[in-house]
Short mmCIF file of C-alpha atoms and ligand atoms in Angstrom, two decimals:
data_model
loop_
_atom_site.label_atom_id
_atom_site.label_comp_id
_atom_site.label_asym_id
_atom_site.label_seq_id
_atom_site.Cartn_x
_atom_site.Cartn_y
_atom_site.Cartn_z
CA MET A 210 58.60 0.54 -4.07
CA ASN A 211 59.93 2.21 -7.25
CA VAL A 212 61.20 5.77 -6.86
CA VAL A 213 62.44 8.16 -9.54
CA MET A 214 64.60 11.13 -8.50
CA ILE A 215 64.82 13.80 -11.21
CA GLY A 216 68.00 15.82 -10.82
CA ALA A 217 71.19 14.19 -9.56
CA GLY A 218 72.62 17.28 -7.86
CA TYR A 219 73.47 17.89 -4.20
CA VAL A 220 69.87 17.27 -3.18
CA GLY A 221 68.71 14.68 -5.70
CA LEU A 222 71.76 12.45 -5.41
CA VAL A 223 71.81 12.43 -1.61
CA SER A 224 68.04 11.91 -1.38
CA GLY A 225 68.04 9.16 -4.02
CA ALA A 226 70.91 7.26 -2.39
CA CYS A 227 69.27 7.57 1.06
CA PHE A 228 65.89 6.31 -0.23
CA ALA A 229 67.76 3.34 -1.73
CA GLU A 230 69.38 2.79 1.66
CA PHE A 231 65.81 2.68 3.07
CA GLY A 232 65.14 -0.22 0.68
CA ALA A 233 63.37 1.53 -2.18
CA ARG A 234 64.44 0.86 -5.77
CA VAL A 235 65.65 4.25 -7.00
CA THR A 236 66.46 5.58 -10.46
CA CYS A 237 68.26 8.92 -10.47
CA VAL A 238 67.53 10.73 -13.73
CA ASP A 239 69.64 13.63 -14.92
CA LYS A 240 69.78 15.43 -18.24
CA GLN A 241 73.57 15.86 -18.08
CA THR A 242 74.83 12.71 -19.84
CA GLU A 243 78.35 13.15 -18.53
CA ARG A 244 77.01 13.31 -14.97
CA VAL A 245 75.02 10.07 -15.50
CA ASP A 246 78.02 8.35 -17.09
CA ALA A 247 80.25 9.39 -14.17
CA LEU A 248 77.70 8.10 -11.65
CA ARG A 249 77.40 4.78 -13.50
CA GLN A 250 81.17 4.42 -13.13
CA GLY A 251 80.92 5.18 -9.42
CA ARG A 252 82.40 8.68 -9.78
CA ILE A 253 80.52 11.26 -7.70
CA PRO A 254 80.41 14.73 -9.37
CA ILE A 255 80.12 16.57 -6.06
CA TYR A 256 82.00 16.47 -2.76
CA GLU A 257 79.75 15.27 0.08
CA PRO A 258 81.27 13.19 2.91
CA GLY A 259 80.08 9.57 2.84
CA LEU A 260 78.17 9.90 -0.44
CA GLU A 261 80.60 7.83 -2.52
CA ASP A 262 80.24 4.75 -0.23
CA LEU A 263 76.47 5.18 0.05
CA VAL A 264 76.07 5.31 -3.74
CA ALA A 265 78.49 2.41 -4.34
CA ARG A 266 76.79 0.16 -1.75
CA ASN A 267 73.28 0.78 -3.08
CA ALA A 268 74.27 0.59 -6.75
CA ALA A 269 75.99 -2.77 -6.04
CA ALA A 270 72.84 -3.99 -4.27
CA GLY A 271 70.81 -3.13 -7.39
CA ARG A 272 68.67 -0.59 -5.53
CA LEU A 273 70.19 2.51 -7.15
CA SER A 274 70.64 3.20 -10.88
CA PHE A 275 71.26 6.22 -13.10
CA SER A 276 69.66 7.22 -16.37
CA THR A 277 69.02 10.09 -18.75
CA ASP A 278 65.75 8.48 -19.90
CA LEU A 279 63.07 10.11 -17.78
CA GLY A 280 60.13 8.54 -19.64
CA THR A 281 60.99 4.88 -19.05
CA ALA A 282 61.84 5.51 -15.40
CA VAL A 283 58.57 7.36 -14.75
CA ALA A 284 56.46 4.66 -16.40
CA ASN A 285 57.57 2.17 -13.71
CA ALA A 286 57.48 4.54 -10.76
CA ASP A 287 55.26 4.70 -7.68
CA LEU A 288 56.82 8.03 -6.62
CA VAL A 289 58.58 10.63 -8.79
CA PHE A 290 60.63 13.31 -6.97
CA ILE A 291 61.53 16.59 -8.65
CA ALA A 292 64.93 17.71 -7.35
CA VAL A 293 66.12 19.85 -10.20
CA GLY A 294 67.81 23.17 -9.65
CA THR A 295 65.66 26.14 -8.68
CA PRO A 296 68.33 28.84 -9.05
CA THR A 297 67.66 32.54 -8.62
CA ARG A 298 66.41 33.94 -11.93
CA ARG A 299 68.74 36.58 -13.38
CA GLY A 300 67.76 40.05 -12.30
CA ASP A 301 64.53 39.68 -10.40
CA GLY A 302 65.41 37.27 -7.59
CA HIS A 303 62.55 34.88 -8.40
CA ALA A 304 63.22 31.15 -8.12
CA ASP A 305 63.63 29.95 -11.71
CA LEU A 306 61.08 27.17 -12.12
CA LYS A 307 61.62 26.43 -15.79
CA TYR A 308 63.35 23.13 -14.98
CA VAL A 309 60.58 22.13 -12.56
CA TYR A 310 57.81 22.69 -15.14
CA ALA A 311 59.83 21.04 -17.90
CA ALA A 312 60.22 17.99 -15.69
CA ALA A 313 56.48 18.04 -14.85
CA GLU A 314 55.50 18.03 -18.53
CA GLU A 315 57.85 15.16 -19.29
CA ILE A 316 56.54 13.23 -16.28
CA ALA A 317 52.91 13.74 -17.33
CA ALA A 318 53.49 12.28 -20.77
CA ASN A 319 54.89 9.06 -19.27
CA LEU A 320 52.66 8.33 -16.26
CA VAL A 321 51.39 4.74 -15.94
CA GLY A 322 49.24 3.70 -13.00
CA TYR A 323 48.78 5.69 -9.79
CA THR A 324 51.86 7.82 -9.17
CA VAL A 325 52.71 10.49 -6.61
CA ILE A 326 54.77 13.40 -7.99
CA VAL A 327 56.74 15.03 -5.16
CA ASP A 328 58.42 18.46 -5.12
CA LYS A 329 61.75 17.99 -3.34
CA SER A 330 63.30 21.18 -4.72
CA THR A 331 62.77 24.40 -2.82
CA VAL A 332 59.92 25.99 -4.72
CA PRO A 333 57.73 29.08 -4.15
CA VAL A 334 54.43 28.61 -2.35
CA GLY A 335 51.84 27.47 -4.85
CA THR A 336 54.21 25.58 -7.15
CA ALA A 337 52.88 22.12 -6.25
CA ARG A 338 49.37 23.23 -7.23
CA GLU A 339 50.79 24.67 -10.46
CA VAL A 340 52.60 21.38 -11.15
CA GLN A 341 49.24 19.63 -10.58
CA ARG A 342 47.68 21.88 -13.23
CA VAL A 343 50.51 21.21 -15.71
CA LEU A 344 50.17 17.45 -15.17
CA GLN A 345 46.34 17.59 -15.54
CA LYS A 346 46.56 19.66 -18.72
CA THR A 347 49.26 17.48 -20.30
CA ASN A 348 47.66 14.15 -19.41
CA PRO A 349 44.00 14.49 -18.31
CA ASP A 350 43.57 10.72 -17.88
CA ALA A 351 46.53 10.24 -15.57
CA ASP A 352 45.87 8.89 -12.05
CA PHE A 353 48.21 10.89 -9.79
CA ASP A 354 48.59 13.12 -6.75
CA VAL A 355 51.10 15.90 -6.15
CA ALA A 356 52.95 16.32 -2.86
CA SER A 357 55.57 18.61 -1.31
CA ASN A 358 58.48 17.10 0.65
CA PRO A 359 61.03 19.89 1.18
CA GLU A 360 64.63 19.01 2.05
CA PHE A 361 66.50 20.35 5.09
CA LEU A 362 69.95 19.06 4.14
CA ARG A 363 73.08 21.01 5.01
CA GLU A 364 75.95 20.50 2.62
CA GLY A 365 78.78 18.64 4.28
CA SER A 366 76.36 16.82 6.62
CA ALA A 367 73.58 16.02 4.14
CA ILE A 368 73.50 12.24 4.69
CA GLY A 369 73.34 12.62 8.47
CA ASP A 370 70.66 15.27 8.11
CA PHE A 371 68.63 12.91 5.90
CA MET A 372 69.05 9.81 8.09
CA ARG A 373 68.44 11.65 11.41
CA PRO A 374 66.09 14.53 10.48
CA ASP A 375 64.55 16.79 13.10
CA ARG A 376 61.35 16.24 11.14
CA VAL A 377 59.98 15.07 7.81
CA VAL A 378 57.50 17.52 6.30
CA LEU A 379 54.83 16.06 3.98
CA GLY A 380 52.50 18.37 2.12
CA VAL A 381 49.75 16.08 0.76
CA GLU A 382 46.22 16.30 -0.62
CA SER A 383 45.08 12.68 -0.32
CA GLU A 384 45.23 9.64 1.97
CA ARG A 385 46.76 7.59 -0.86
CA ALA A 386 49.67 10.00 -1.29
CA GLU A 387 50.18 10.22 2.48
CA ALA A 388 50.17 6.42 2.83
CA LEU A 389 52.74 5.96 0.06
CA LEU A 390 55.08 8.61 1.48
CA ARG A 391 54.76 7.23 5.02
CA GLU A 392 55.66 3.81 3.62
CA LEU A 393 58.75 5.26 1.92
CA TYR A 394 59.92 6.96 5.14
CA ARG A 395 58.98 3.98 7.38
CA PRO A 396 62.63 3.16 8.25
CA LEU A 397 62.76 6.49 10.11
CA ASN A 398 60.13 5.13 12.52
CA LEU A 399 63.02 3.27 14.17
CA ILE A 400 64.38 6.60 15.40
CA GLU A 401 60.86 8.00 15.76
CA ALA A 402 61.65 10.92 13.46
CA PRO A 403 58.55 13.10 13.63
CA ILE A 404 56.55 13.29 10.42
CA LEU A 405 54.57 16.51 10.01
CA VAL A 406 51.66 16.06 7.58
CA THR A 407 50.18 19.29 6.32
CA ASP A 408 48.78 20.93 3.18
CA LEU A 409 50.83 21.74 0.09
CA GLU A 410 51.19 25.48 0.68
CA SER A 411 52.21 25.13 4.34
CA ALA A 412 54.86 22.53 3.45
CA GLU A 413 56.32 24.84 0.80
CA LEU A 414 56.32 27.85 3.12
CA ILE A 415 57.87 25.89 6.03
CA LYS A 416 61.00 25.45 3.92
CA TYR A 417 61.36 29.13 3.03
CA ALA A 418 60.42 30.33 6.50
CA ALA A 419 62.92 27.95 8.17
CA ASN A 420 65.78 28.96 5.88
CA ALA A 421 64.95 32.65 6.14
CA PHE A 422 64.82 32.40 9.94
CA LEU A 423 68.22 30.66 10.06
CA ALA A 424 69.61 33.40 7.80
CA THR A 425 68.02 35.96 10.13
CA LYS A 426 69.92 34.51 13.11
CA ILE A 427 73.17 34.85 11.18
CA SER A 428 72.53 38.43 10.06
CA PHE A 429 71.42 39.28 13.58
CA ILE A 430 74.68 38.11 15.18
CA ASN A 431 76.69 39.68 12.35
CA GLU A 432 75.01 43.01 13.06
CA MET A 433 75.60 42.52 16.83
CA SER A 434 79.29 41.94 16.03
CA GLN A 435 79.57 45.56 14.88
CA LEU A 436 78.23 46.79 18.23
CA CYS A 437 80.61 44.42 20.02
CA GLU A 438 83.60 45.91 18.22
CA LYS A 439 82.54 49.42 19.22
CA THR A 440 81.74 48.60 22.85
CA GLY A 441 84.56 46.13 23.51
CA ALA A 442 82.14 43.23 24.03
CA ASP A 443 83.00 39.76 22.69
CA VAL A 444 80.45 38.49 20.16
CA ASN A 445 81.25 34.85 21.03
CA ALA A 446 80.38 35.52 24.66
CA VAL A 447 77.22 37.38 23.60
CA ALA A 448 76.19 34.49 21.32
CA LYS A 449 76.93 31.97 24.09
CA GLY A 450 74.91 33.93 26.61
CA MET A 451 71.99 34.34 24.22
CA GLY A 452 72.06 30.69 23.15
CA MET A 453 71.75 29.40 26.72
CA ASP A 454 68.14 30.56 26.52
CA LYS A 455 66.39 27.45 25.16
CA ARG A 456 63.94 29.71 23.32
CA ILE A 457 66.86 31.11 21.29
CA GLY A 458 69.12 28.06 20.98
CA ASN A 459 72.87 28.21 20.43
CA LYS A 460 72.99 27.23 16.77
CA PHE A 461 73.53 29.65 13.87
CA LEU A 462 74.86 32.44 16.06
CA HIS A 463 78.46 32.39 14.77
CA ALA A 464 79.53 35.81 13.51
CA GLY A 465 81.49 35.69 10.28
CA PRO A 466 81.86 37.08 6.75
CA GLY A 467 78.15 36.48 5.98
CA TYR A 468 76.23 33.45 4.81
CA GLY A 469 76.66 31.90 1.35
CA GLY A 470 75.69 28.65 -0.32
CA SER A 471 73.01 27.54 -2.76
CA CYS A 472 70.12 28.03 -0.34
CA PHE A 473 70.12 30.99 2.06
CA PRO A 474 70.97 33.65 -0.55
CA LYS A 475 68.47 32.20 -3.05
CA ASP A 476 65.68 31.38 -0.60
CA THR A 477 65.71 34.76 1.17
CA LEU A 478 65.47 36.56 -2.18
CA ALA A 479 62.69 34.22 -3.35
CA LEU A 480 60.75 34.72 -0.11
CA ASN A 481 60.95 38.48 -0.55
CA ARG A 482 59.64 38.14 -4.12
CA ILE A 483 56.79 35.86 -2.99
CA ALA A 484 55.78 38.40 -0.32
CA GLN A 485 55.99 41.25 -2.85
CA GLU A 486 53.87 39.30 -5.37
CA HIS A 487 51.19 38.82 -2.73
CA GLY A 488 51.33 42.45 -1.66
CA VAL A 489 52.64 41.82 1.85
CA SER A 490 55.81 43.17 3.46
CA SER A 491 58.90 41.15 4.30
CA ARG A 492 60.96 43.94 5.83
CA ILE A 493 62.78 41.62 8.23
CA VAL A 494 64.02 39.31 5.47
CA GLU A 495 64.80 42.33 3.25
CA ALA A 496 67.03 43.60 6.06
CA VAL A 497 68.63 40.15 6.46
CA VAL A 498 69.69 40.26 2.81
CA GLU A 499 71.06 43.81 3.14
CA VAL A 500 72.98 43.08 6.34
CA ASN A 501 74.52 40.01 4.73
CA ALA A 502 75.76 42.00 1.72
CA SER A 503 77.20 44.75 3.91
CA GLN A 504 78.91 42.20 6.16
CA LYS A 505 81.03 41.02 3.23
CA ALA A 506 81.95 44.64 2.44
CA ARG A 507 82.88 45.17 6.10
CA MET A 508 85.32 42.26 5.85
CA VAL A 509 87.17 44.03 3.01
CA ALA A 510 87.47 47.17 5.17
CA LYS A 511 88.63 45.03 8.11
CA ILE A 512 91.42 43.47 6.04
CA ARG A 513 92.41 46.86 4.61
CA GLU A 514 92.60 48.37 8.10
CA ALA A 515 94.62 45.43 9.44
CA LEU A 516 97.11 46.08 6.62
CA GLY A 517 97.56 49.68 7.77
CA GLY A 518 95.04 51.28 5.43
CA SER A 519 95.89 49.84 2.04
CA GLU A 520 96.15 46.38 0.49
CA ALA A 521 97.98 47.68 -2.62
CA ASP A 522 101.06 45.56 -3.42
CA LYS A 523 100.42 43.45 -0.34
CA ARG A 524 100.52 39.65 -0.59
CA ILE A 525 97.49 38.18 1.18
CA ALA A 526 97.23 34.44 1.92
CA VAL A 527 93.55 33.39 1.94
CA LEU A 528 92.81 30.13 3.76
CA GLY A 529 89.49 28.69 2.54
CA LEU A 530 87.34 29.70 -0.45
CA THR A 531 84.17 27.55 -0.21
CA PHE A 532 81.04 28.96 1.49
CA LYS A 533 81.54 26.55 4.40
CA PRO A 534 83.79 23.61 5.27
CA GLU A 535 83.31 20.01 4.02
CA THR A 536 81.99 21.05 0.63
CA ASP A 537 83.40 22.01 -2.78
CA ASP A 538 80.45 24.34 -3.39
CA MET A 539 81.36 27.94 -4.22
CA ARG A 540 77.81 29.19 -4.83
CA ASP A 541 77.53 32.67 -3.28
CA ALA A 542 80.65 32.08 -1.14
CA PRO A 543 81.74 35.30 0.65
CA ALA A 544 85.17 34.86 -1.00
CA LEU A 545 83.52 35.67 -4.35
CA ALA A 546 82.70 39.17 -3.08
CA ILE A 547 85.73 39.76 -0.85
CA LEU A 548 88.65 38.64 -3.03
CA PRO A 549 87.79 40.69 -6.16
CA ALA A 550 87.51 43.82 -3.99
CA LEU A 551 91.03 43.23 -2.65
CA VAL A 552 92.46 42.48 -6.11
CA ASP A 553 90.85 45.68 -7.44
CA ARG A 554 92.89 47.65 -4.89
CA GLY A 555 96.14 46.01 -5.94
CA ALA A 556 96.44 43.09 -3.52
CA GLU A 557 98.25 39.93 -4.59
CA ILE A 558 96.27 36.86 -3.44
CA ALA A 559 97.66 33.40 -2.64
CA ALA A 560 94.65 31.13 -2.02
CA HIS A 561 94.31 27.64 -0.55
CA ASP A 562 91.23 25.42 -0.09
CA PRO A 563 91.10 21.66 0.55
CA GLN A 564 88.27 21.04 -1.94
CA GLY A 565 87.10 24.22 -3.65
CA MET A 566 89.97 25.54 -5.78
CA ALA A 567 88.84 23.87 -9.02
CA GLU A 568 85.32 25.26 -8.55
CA ALA A 569 86.64 28.67 -7.48
CA ARG A 570 89.22 29.34 -10.22
CA PRO A 571 86.76 30.23 -13.04
CA LEU A 572 84.73 32.41 -10.67
CA LEU A 573 87.60 34.58 -9.37
CA PRO A 574 89.77 37.24 -11.09
CA GLU A 575 92.85 36.31 -13.10
CA GLY A 576 96.17 36.45 -11.31
CA ILE A 577 95.15 34.74 -8.09
CA GLN A 578 97.69 32.07 -7.13
CA TYR A 579 96.18 28.71 -6.10
CA CYS A 580 98.48 26.92 -3.68
CA ASP A 581 98.71 23.21 -3.03
CA SER A 582 99.73 23.68 0.59
CA ILE A 583 99.09 26.12 3.42
CA THR A 584 102.86 26.74 3.65
CA GLU A 585 103.03 27.75 -0.01
CA ALA A 586 100.17 30.20 0.52
CA VAL A 587 101.55 31.86 3.67
CA THR A 588 105.21 32.08 2.57
CA ASP A 589 106.17 35.78 2.23
CA ALA A 590 102.58 36.84 2.91
CA ASP A 591 102.01 40.24 4.51
CA ALA A 592 98.71 38.97 5.94
CA VAL A 593 96.86 35.68 6.40
CA VAL A 594 93.03 35.74 6.13
CA LEU A 595 91.10 32.74 7.49
CA MET A 596 87.99 32.77 5.26
CA THR A 597 86.46 29.28 5.76
CA GLU A 598 86.83 27.25 8.96
CA TRP A 599 88.09 23.98 7.43
CA ASN A 600 89.53 21.66 10.08
CA GLN A 601 92.92 21.96 8.33
CA TYR A 602 93.06 25.59 9.52
CA ARG A 603 92.04 25.05 13.12
CA GLY A 604 95.37 23.81 14.45
CA LEU A 605 97.92 25.89 12.55
CA ASP A 606 101.53 25.98 13.84
CA LEU A 607 101.45 29.73 14.41
CA GLN A 608 105.18 30.00 15.21
CA ALA A 609 106.09 28.36 11.88
CA LEU A 610 103.48 30.43 10.10
CA ALA A 611 104.81 33.70 11.54
CA LYS A 612 108.35 32.71 10.50
CA ALA A 613 107.27 31.94 6.90
CA MET A 614 105.34 35.21 6.52
CA ARG A 615 106.86 38.51 5.49
CA GLY A 616 104.36 40.50 7.58
CA ASP A 617 102.60 39.79 10.88
CA VAL A 618 98.85 40.30 10.26
CA PHE A 619 96.32 37.52 10.89
CA VAL A 620 92.64 38.25 10.08
CA ASP A 621 90.34 35.53 11.41
CA LEU A 622 86.92 35.92 9.75
CA ARG A 623 85.55 32.84 11.55
CA ASN A 624 86.73 33.56 15.11
CA VAL A 625 88.56 30.22 15.26
CA TYR A 626 91.55 31.49 17.29
CA GLU A 627 92.14 33.43 20.50
CA ARG A 628 94.26 36.59 20.73
CA PRO A 629 96.80 35.43 23.37
CA LEU A 630 97.88 32.50 21.17
CA MET A 631 98.47 34.88 18.28
CA GLN A 632 100.43 37.37 20.40
CA GLN A 633 102.74 34.57 21.58
CA ALA A 634 103.56 33.92 17.93
CA GLY A 635 104.18 37.63 17.36
CA LEU A 636 101.12 38.02 15.12
CA ARG A 637 98.79 41.04 15.11
CA TYR A 638 95.30 39.45 15.33
CA THR A 639 91.93 40.81 14.24
CA SER A 640 88.66 38.87 14.10
CA VAL A 641 84.90 39.58 13.90
CA GLY A 642 83.11 41.21 16.80
CA ARG A 643 85.82 40.75 19.44
C1 UDX B 297 68.66 22.31 -6.21
C2 UDX B 297 68.18 23.67 -5.80
O1 UDX B 297 69.29 24.55 -5.82
C3 UDX B 297 67.61 23.60 -4.41
O2 UDX B 297 67.01 24.86 -4.08
C4 UDX B 297 66.54 22.57 -4.37
O3 UDX B 297 66.09 22.45 -3.03
C5 UDX B 297 67.06 21.23 -4.86
O4 UDX B 297 67.66 21.34 -6.15
P1 UDX B 297 70.94 21.24 -5.94
O5 UDX B 297 70.74 19.78 -5.91
O6 UDX B 297 72.09 21.85 -5.26
O7 UDX B 297 69.69 21.94 -5.33
O8 UDX B 297 70.94 21.66 -7.50
P2 UDX B 297 72.11 21.28 -8.49
O9 UDX B 297 73.31 20.86 -7.73
O10 UDX B 297 72.15 22.40 -9.47
O11 UDX B 297 71.53 19.94 -9.21
C6 UDX B 297 70.41 20.00 -10.04
C7 UDX B 297 70.56 18.78 -10.99
O12 UDX B 297 69.37 18.65 -11.76
C8 UDX B 297 71.72 18.97 -11.99
O13 UDX B 297 72.50 17.80 -11.99
C9 UDX B 297 71.02 19.13 -13.34
O14 UDX B 297 71.73 18.54 -14.41
C10 UDX B 297 69.73 18.38 -13.10
N1 UDX B 297 68.65 18.84 -13.97
C11 UDX B 297 68.35 20.16 -14.00
C12 UDX B 297 67.94 17.89 -14.71
O15 UDX B 297 68.24 16.70 -14.66
N2 UDX B 297 66.90 18.32 -15.50
C13 UDX B 297 66.57 19.63 -15.59
O16 UDX B 297 65.65 19.96 -16.33
C14 UDX B 297 67.31 20.58 -14.83
C1 UDX B 298 71.24 25.49 4.76
C2 UDX B 298 70.30 25.04 5.85
O1 UDX B 298 71.04 24.86 7.05
C3 UDX B 298 69.64 23.72 5.45
O2 UDX B 298 68.71 23.34 6.44
C4 UDX B 298 68.91 23.92 4.13
O3 UDX B 298 68.31 22.72 3.69
C5 UDX B 298 69.89 24.38 3.07
O4 UDX B 298 70.56 25.58 3.49
P1 UDX B 298 73.66 24.97 3.88
O5 UDX B 298 73.40 26.21 3.08
O6 UDX B 298 74.16 23.76 3.19
O7 UDX B 298 72.27 24.54 4.63
O8 UDX B 298 74.74 25.31 4.99
P2 UDX B 298 74.68 25.90 6.48
O9 UDX B 298 75.50 25.04 7.32
O10 UDX B 298 73.28 26.17 6.87
O11 UDX B 298 75.45 27.30 6.32
C6 UDX B 298 74.90 28.27 5.46
C7 UDX B 298 75.80 29.49 5.50
O12 UDX B 298 75.67 30.17 6.76
C8 UDX B 298 77.29 29.20 5.34
O13 UDX B 298 77.86 30.19 4.52
C9 UDX B 298 77.83 29.31 6.76
O14 UDX B 298 79.18 29.73 6.77
C10 UDX B 298 76.94 30.39 7.33
N1 UDX B 298 76.79 30.32 8.78
C11 UDX B 298 76.15 29.24 9.34
C12 UDX B 298 77.24 31.38 9.56
O15 UDX B 298 77.82 32.34 9.04
N2 UDX B 298 77.07 31.33 10.90
C13 UDX B 298 76.45 30.27 11.50
O16 UDX B 298 76.32 30.26 12.72
C14 UDX B 298 75.99 29.20 10.70
#
């Protein structure tokens, strides 16, 4: 089975390599020549655990190749996946679909034989039908079907999420398209991964609704954390107690500096725009977005308070910059809102991150020091702020850290540590919701 994956980003590259692992012959097409050249030399342009080996193994087996020539690849394809970026459009929060439609037009001009064109990117409800129209208009004689196959990959665990999905969602309009997609996903039968077959619109909305609901859980617990701080409750205990109810589940109830990444911020905004466009309310998701923005602002106030009311002329060591661990992705990371606010008030920042500093540097204000080691960052610091819960920060030698610091403030934005441990090291500890 010949598969073309258009867009060799976080989603396209992982999906393409995993389909090759399933035995399909995959061509990943990307318009960035330097990205294709790097991939041909086995260099992976993004950090995703396990991806380098997966790509190398399948490229060596001749099942995975890279190209900038979309036309030739499409002409030989049974399935063509669109996994190009669908970033938030400047200003209005819509998902920017210009890359999706550009890809659709290019696909249409090169179709040979029956082909299924599949939306893998997160796209607004109705996009698959629109892609169908674009294909029809561009190439009326083409024999094709359109399908929606949204991705539920978390960065840092994307390969595992692909290989052991909770479900595969297929939005299809014909038996032929369904049969071809079932054939592609057949290896998942071994682990009996449920395949949900539905219509195009439902498949597209499942993706937005799932992401928006996960974001809702996070904003909910972040809002609860404020009440915990006022009442003396412990948000971790509250989350644990809630999560023991199977109907609630214990995942995505960690209070923190707010959610970031390339999906939740973009997908919640897009969902609100879709609702608005169709004249229906989305007050819950509107509130989720607002709570998330204010949570980041609350973190700045928390740090300021921990420093005795002002961060001016204070040296703050920030551990972690990426939006979550095990990624180099800085898209909408809370650090991008929190650090500039501290610098504006005269703080001096010494930052460390295992993977994200190269990505972060152009996105953050001048003057921030990027340290190659945790020790370098915390030396002479008045405060340490744990921003992202990388494993490297979970087992810090707090005695040594306290000795290297100039001050004694530790602000734990991910609730990794416990207060007694900090007190033993002579550190004044604040966290979120405890
Ligand atoms: C993107 C969207 O952000 C996500 O919502 C969707 O579910 C999947 O696609 P991601 O893979 O993270 O996720 O995007 P990105 O990392 O920006 O990669 C997109 C790739 O597509 C880039 O390599 C870009 O060069 C390529 N691209 C983009 C094309 O090849 N052709 C285009 O016309 C546009
Ligand atoms: C998310 C969805 O989980 C995935 O299904 C979808 O396909 C893409 O978007 P991702 O954005 O890669 O995946 O990361 P995720 O692990 O979901 O974390 C998203 C953000 O929420 C991160 O900033 C993380 O720090 C934050 N988060 C997550 C919390 O603040 N608390 C939690 O309990 C969980």
